[in-house]
PDB file of C-alpha atoms in Angstrom:
ATOM      1  CA  UNK A   1      13.166 -22.561  -2.799  1.00 93.00           C
ATOM      2  CA  UNK A   2      13.207 -18.851  -3.561  1.00 92.00           C
ATOM      3  CA  UNK A   3      10.107 -16.771  -3.018  1.00 84.00           C
ATOM      4  CA  UNK A   4       9.048 -13.180  -2.448  1.00 78.00           C
ATOM      5  CA  UNK A   5       7.802 -11.425   0.627  1.00 82.00           C
ATOM      6  CA  UNK A   6       5.816 -13.701   2.877  1.00 88.00           C
ATOM      7  CA  UNK A   7       2.795 -11.660   3.862  1.00 84.00           C
ATOM      8  CA  UNK A   8       2.860 -10.872   7.565  1.00 78.00           C
ATOM      9  CA  UNK A   9       6.376 -12.209   8.208  1.00 83.00           C
ATOM     10  CA  UNK A  10       9.015 -10.167  10.046  1.00 79.00           C
ATOM     11  CA  UNK A  11      10.399  -8.963   6.710  1.00 78.00           C
ATOM     12  CA  UNK A  12       6.993  -7.943   5.345  1.00 86.00           C
ATOM     13  CA  UNK A  13       6.086  -4.263   5.087  1.00 91.00           C
ATOM     14  CA  UNK A  14       2.462  -5.004   5.974  1.00 92.00           C
ATOM     15  CA  UNK A  15       2.833  -5.383   9.786  1.00 91.00           C
ATOM     16  CA  UNK A  16       5.245  -2.420   9.731  1.00 92.00           C
ATOM     17  CA  UNK A  17       2.693  -0.195   7.964  1.00 95.00           C
ATOM     18  CA  UNK A  18      -0.123  -1.353  10.261  1.00 93.00           C
ATOM     19  CA  UNK A  19       1.933  -0.193  13.267  1.00 92.00           C
ATOM     20  CA  UNK A  20       3.189   3.001  11.605  1.00 94.00           C
ATOM     21  CA  UNK A  21      -0.266   4.245  10.578  1.00 94.00           C
ATOM     22  CA  UNK A  22      -0.820   5.275  14.218  1.00 92.00           C
ATOM     23  CA  UNK A  23       1.890   7.925  13.724  1.00 93.00           C
ATOM     24  CA  UNK A  24      -0.091   9.731  11.019  1.00 92.00           C
ATOM     25  CA  UNK A  25       2.130   8.936   8.035  1.00 95.00           C
ATOM     26  CA  UNK A  26       3.590   5.926   6.257  1.00 97.00           C
ATOM     27  CA  UNK A  27       7.248   6.076   5.179  1.00 96.00           C
ATOM     28  CA  UNK A  28       7.627   5.183   1.500  1.00 97.00           C
ATOM     29  CA  UNK A  29      11.180   4.534   0.352  1.00 94.00           C
ATOM     30  CA  UNK A  30      10.260   5.040  -3.300  1.00 96.00           C
ATOM     31  CA  UNK A  31       6.833   5.393  -4.922  1.00 97.00           C
ATOM     32  CA  UNK A  32       8.129   3.162  -7.751  1.00 97.00           C
ATOM     33  CA  UNK A  33       8.979   0.261  -5.419  1.00 96.00           C
ATOM     34  CA  UNK A  34       7.399  -3.143  -6.065  1.00 96.00           C
ATOM     35  CA  UNK A  35       7.620  -6.523  -4.376  1.00 95.00           C
ATOM     36  CA  UNK A  36       6.395 -10.057  -4.934  1.00 94.00           C
ATOM     37  CA  UNK A  37       3.771 -11.311  -2.528  1.00 90.00           C
ATOM     38  CA  UNK A  38       3.097 -14.799  -1.243  1.00 91.00           C
ATOM     39  CA  UNK A  39       0.983 -15.973   1.659  1.00 88.00           C
ATOM     40  CA  UNK A  40       2.477 -18.225   4.310  1.00 88.00           C
ATOM     41  CA  UNK A  41       0.256 -21.029   2.971  1.00 89.00           C
ATOM     42  CA  UNK A  42       1.573 -20.423  -0.562  1.00 90.00           C
ATOM     43  CA  UNK A  43       5.154 -20.578   0.685  1.00 91.00           C
ATOM     44  CA  UNK A  44       4.472 -23.803   2.575  1.00 93.00           C
ATOM     45  CA  UNK A  45       2.776 -25.349  -0.483  1.00 94.00           C
ATOM     46  CA  UNK A  46       5.837 -24.534  -2.571  1.00 93.00           C
ATOM     47  CA  UNK A  47       8.207 -26.051  -0.009  1.00 94.00           C
ATOM     48  CA  UNK A  48       6.153 -29.262   0.007  1.00 95.00           C
ATOM     49  CA  UNK A  49       6.128 -29.292  -3.806  1.00 92.00           C
ATOM     50  CA  UNK A  50       9.911 -28.944  -3.831  1.00 92.00           C
ATOM     51  CA  UNK A  51      10.317 -31.715  -1.237  1.00 92.00           C
ATOM     52  CA  UNK A  52       8.068 -34.043  -3.229  1.00 91.00           C
ATOM     53  CA  UNK A  53       9.520 -33.390  -6.696  1.00 88.00           C
ATOM     54  CA  UNK A  54      13.125 -32.226  -6.320  1.00 87.00           C
ATOM     55  CA  UNK A  55      15.900 -34.392  -7.709  1.00 84.00           C
ATOM     56  CA  UNK A  56      18.738 -32.429  -6.172  1.00 82.00           C
ATOM     57  CA  UNK A  57      20.360 -29.096  -6.826  1.00 86.00           C
ATOM     58  CA  UNK A  58      17.450 -27.325  -8.484  1.00 90.00           C
ATOM     59  CA  UNK A  59      15.852 -24.164  -7.126  1.00 94.00           C
ATOM     60  CA  UNK A  60      12.062 -23.617  -7.239  1.00 95.00           C
ATOM     61  CA  UNK A  61      10.544 -20.164  -7.784  1.00 97.00           C
ATOM     62  CA  UNK A  62       6.760 -19.625  -7.575  1.00 96.00           C
ATOM     63  CA  UNK A  63       4.756 -17.619 -10.068  1.00 96.00           C
ATOM     64  CA  UNK A  64       3.151 -15.082  -7.747  1.00 95.00           C
ATOM     65  CA  UNK A  65       1.683 -11.592  -8.016  1.00 95.00           C
ATOM     66  CA  UNK A  66       3.477  -8.316  -7.442  1.00 96.00           C
ATOM     67  CA  UNK A  67       2.268  -5.249  -5.618  1.00 96.00           C
ATOM     68  CA  UNK A  68       3.228  -1.603  -5.570  1.00 97.00           C
ATOM     69  CA  UNK A  69       4.381  -0.371  -2.176  1.00 97.00           C
ATOM     70  CA  UNK A  70       2.044   2.619  -2.524  1.00 98.00           C
ATOM     71  CA  UNK A  71      -0.903   0.241  -3.026  1.00 98.00           C
ATOM     72  CA  UNK A  72       0.008  -1.549   0.202  1.00 97.00           C
ATOM     73  CA  UNK A  73       0.101   1.793   2.008  1.00 97.00           C
ATOM     74  CA  UNK A  74      -3.267   2.785   0.542  1.00 98.00           C
ATOM     75  CA  UNK A  75      -4.781  -0.599   1.430  1.00 97.00           C
ATOM     76  CA  UNK A  76      -3.684  -0.221   5.046  1.00 97.00           C
ATOM     77  CA  UNK A  77      -4.331   3.479   5.609  1.00 97.00           C
ATOM     78  CA  UNK A  78      -6.144   5.115   2.672  1.00 96.00           C
ATOM     79  CA  UNK A  79      -6.394   8.576   4.254  1.00 95.00           C
ATOM     80  CA  UNK A  80      -2.898   8.661   5.758  1.00 96.00           C
ATOM     81  CA  UNK A  81      -0.002  10.638   4.303  1.00 96.00           C
ATOM     82  CA  UNK A  82       2.551   8.623   2.330  1.00 97.00           C
ATOM     83  CA  UNK A  83       5.867  10.353   2.954  1.00 96.00           C
ATOM     84  CA  UNK A  84       8.777   9.527   0.623  1.00 97.00           C
ATOM     85  CA  UNK A  85      11.837   8.960   2.830  1.00 95.00           C
ATOM     86  CA  UNK A  86      14.320   7.590   0.287  1.00 95.00           C
ATOM     87  CA  UNK A  87      15.890   4.234  -0.371  1.00 93.00           C
ATOM     88  CA  UNK A  88      18.157   2.685   2.240  1.00 89.00           C
ATOM     89  CA  UNK A  89      21.636   1.461   1.255  1.00 92.00           C
ATOM     90  CA  UNK A  90      21.403  -1.873  -0.567  1.00 90.00           C
ATOM     91  CA  UNK A  91      17.641  -1.697  -1.024  1.00 91.00           C
ATOM     92  CA  UNK A  92      16.265  -2.381  -4.508  1.00 93.00           C
ATOM     93  CA  UNK A  93      13.341  -0.766  -6.301  1.00 96.00           C
ATOM     94  CA  UNK A  94      12.172  -4.133  -7.666  1.00 96.00           C
ATOM     95  CA  UNK A  95      12.625  -7.629  -6.301  1.00 95.00           C
ATOM     96  CA  UNK A  96      14.309  -9.999  -8.748  1.00 96.00           C
ATOM     97  CA  UNK A  97      13.833 -13.729  -8.260  1.00 96.00           C
ATOM     98  CA  UNK A  98      15.273 -14.906 -11.584  1.00 97.00           C
ATOM     99  CA  UNK A  99      18.109 -12.917 -13.130  1.00 96.00           C
ATOM    100  CA  UNK A 100      19.055 -12.813 -16.800  1.00 96.00           C
ATOM    101  CA  UNK A 101      22.090 -14.959 -16.018  1.00 95.00           C
ATOM    102  CA  UNK A 102      19.786 -17.521 -14.329  1.00 96.00           C
ATOM    103  CA  UNK A 103      17.791 -17.797 -17.576  1.00 95.00           C
ATOM    104  CA  UNK A 104      20.318 -20.154 -19.154  1.00 94.00           C
ATOM    105  CA  UNK A 105      19.331 -22.834 -16.614  1.00 93.00           C
ATOM    106  CA  UNK A 106      15.679 -21.904 -16.004  1.00 96.00           C
ATOM    107  CA  UNK A 107      12.597 -23.882 -17.006  1.00 96.00           C
ATOM    108  CA  UNK A 108       8.911 -23.084 -16.763  1.00 96.00           C
ATOM    109  CA  UNK A 109       7.029 -25.811 -14.896  1.00 94.00           C
ATOM    110  CA  UNK A 110       3.591 -24.200 -15.061  1.00 93.00           C
ATOM    111  CA  UNK A 111       2.918 -23.056 -11.493  1.00 93.00           C
ATOM    112  CA  UNK A 112       6.640 -22.658 -10.763  1.00 95.00           C
ATOM    113  CA  UNK A 113       9.941 -21.973 -12.422  1.00 96.00           C
ATOM    114  CA  UNK A 114      12.967 -24.102 -11.679  1.00 95.00           C
ATOM    115  CA  UNK A 115      16.588 -23.037 -11.922  1.00 95.00           C
ATOM    116  CA  UNK A 116      18.768 -26.071 -12.492  1.00 92.00           C
ATOM    117  CA  UNK A 117      22.388 -26.526 -11.526  1.00 89.00           C
ATOM    118  CA  UNK A 118      24.904 -26.006 -14.330  1.00 84.00           C
ATOM    119  CA  UNK A 119      25.650 -29.715 -14.662  1.00 78.00           C
ATOM    120  CA  UNK A 120      22.594 -31.900 -15.281  1.00 73.00           C
ATOM    121  CA  UNK A 121      22.428 -35.464 -14.116  1.00 75.00           C
ATOM    122  CA  UNK A 122      20.154 -38.137 -15.530  1.00 77.00           C
ATOM    123  CA  UNK A 123      17.586 -37.665 -12.762  1.00 80.00           C
ATOM    124  CA  UNK A 124      17.244 -33.961 -13.572  1.00 81.00           C
ATOM    125  CA  UNK A 125      16.773 -34.706 -17.276  1.00 80.00           C
ATOM    126  CA  UNK A 126      14.037 -37.212 -16.372  1.00 82.00           C
ATOM    127  CA  UNK A 127      12.484 -34.607 -14.041  1.00 83.00           C
ATOM    128  CA  UNK A 128      12.316 -32.082 -16.910  1.00 82.00           C
ATOM    129  CA  UNK A 129      10.668 -34.604 -19.214  1.00 83.00           C
ATOM    130  CA  UNK A 130       8.193 -35.766 -16.575  1.00 85.00           C
ATOM    131  CA  UNK A 131       7.316 -32.158 -15.626  1.00 85.00           C
ATOM    132  CA  UNK A 132       6.724 -31.114 -19.236  1.00 87.00           C
ATOM    133  CA  UNK A 133       9.210 -28.319 -18.514  1.00 92.00           C
ATOM    134  CA  UNK A 134       9.732 -25.600 -21.074  1.00 95.00           C
ATOM    135  CA  UNK A 135      13.010 -23.718 -21.353  1.00 95.00           C
ATOM    136  CA  UNK A 136      12.638 -19.959 -20.791  1.00 97.00           C
ATOM    137  CA  UNK A 137      14.226 -17.678 -23.404  1.00 96.00           C
ATOM    138  CA  UNK A 138      17.820 -16.524 -22.921  1.00 94.00           C
ATOM    139  CA  UNK A 139      17.805 -13.159 -21.178  1.00 95.00           C
ATOM    140  CA  UNK A 140      14.536 -13.900 -19.355  1.00 96.00           C
ATOM    141  CA  UNK A 141      14.238 -12.369 -15.905  1.00 96.00           C
ATOM    142  CA  UNK A 142      11.490 -12.500 -13.327  1.00 97.00           C
ATOM    143  CA  UNK A 143      11.173  -9.364 -11.273  1.00 96.00           C
ATOM    144  CA  UNK A 144       8.379  -7.655  -9.398  1.00 97.00           C
ATOM    145  CA  UNK A 145       8.467  -4.551 -11.615  1.00 97.00           C
ATOM    146  CA  UNK A 146       7.922  -6.337 -14.925  1.00 96.00           C
ATOM    147  CA  UNK A 147       5.689  -9.127 -13.636  1.00 95.00           C
ATOM    148  CA  UNK A 148       2.415  -9.566 -15.527  1.00 95.00           C
ATOM    149  CA  UNK A 149       0.391 -10.577 -12.425  1.00 96.00           C
ATOM    150  CA  UNK A 150      -0.521  -7.772  -9.981  1.00 97.00           C
ATOM    151  CA  UNK A 151      -2.653  -7.325  -6.890  1.00 95.00           C
ATOM    152  CA  UNK A 152      -4.266  -3.983  -6.126  1.00 96.00           C
ATOM    153  CA  UNK A 153      -5.569  -2.205  -3.055  1.00 97.00           C
ATOM    154  CA  UNK A 154      -8.738  -4.272  -2.552  1.00 96.00           C
ATOM    155  CA  UNK A 155      -6.938  -7.586  -3.084  1.00 95.00           C
ATOM    156  CA  UNK A 156      -4.257  -6.560  -0.581  1.00 95.00           C
ATOM    157  CA  UNK A 157      -6.955  -5.762   1.992  1.00 95.00           C
ATOM    158  CA  UNK A 158      -8.580  -9.139   1.331  1.00 94.00           C
ATOM    159  CA  UNK A 159      -5.198 -10.845   1.807  1.00 91.00           C
ATOM    160  CA  UNK A 160      -4.705  -9.065   5.141  1.00 93.00           C
ATOM    161  CA  UNK A 161      -8.177 -10.025   6.357  1.00 93.00           C
ATOM    162  CA  UNK A 162      -7.869 -13.600   5.093  1.00 90.00           C
ATOM    163  CA  UNK A 163      -4.299 -14.323   6.158  1.00 86.00           C
ATOM    164  CA  UNK A 164      -3.277 -11.923   8.937  1.00 87.00           C
ATOM    165  CA  UNK A 165      -6.099 -10.239  10.804  1.00 89.00           C
ATOM    166  CA  UNK A 166      -9.772 -11.067  10.306  1.00 91.00           C
ATOM    167  CA  UNK A 167     -10.668  -7.854  12.213  1.00 93.00           C
ATOM    168  CA  UNK A 168      -8.493  -5.565  10.049  1.00 93.00           C
ATOM    169  CA  UNK A 169     -10.113  -2.213   9.288  1.00 92.00           C
ATOM    170  CA  UNK A 170      -9.101   1.068   7.715  1.00 92.00           C
ATOM    171  CA  UNK A 171     -12.024   2.945   9.245  1.00 88.00           C
ATOM    172  CA  UNK A 172     -10.036   5.499  11.282  1.00 87.00           C
ATOM    173  CA  UNK A 173      -7.073   5.788   8.882  1.00 91.00           C
TER     174      UNK A 173
END
């Protein structure tokens, strides 16, 4: 499986921003930065889907919303300075889960995409038929900057309250 940022995980910016807001500013690497967002439950559901349906060798990618890093900062601390600190070496502005070169082996399964291995076996061909899979166009890519599904400030706050901290508040920030 390949998925975006798991909300609240060690790699997620959300717990980092919640801690940093005490310092009076939130460090923003780039105001243009975007990421995919998935809840822990969504990630687990996708893993179970892959375990139940995989034939072998394929990679599952969920269709999930994106968010702007500045919207996350605003959701967590609406009255706190967002200070642009620059991009770290190797960091990307947008998260890319399916590259253009992946498109040659990528199919749309409805709720997920699947990237197949280069050589198809009979089981994979049957899987595609059974899943009503549709080939994505050549040159297709799936990245957080061009995604059509977005969450905004209020949805991010709802995610935090529903998935991370039921007592979350922005009252003093």
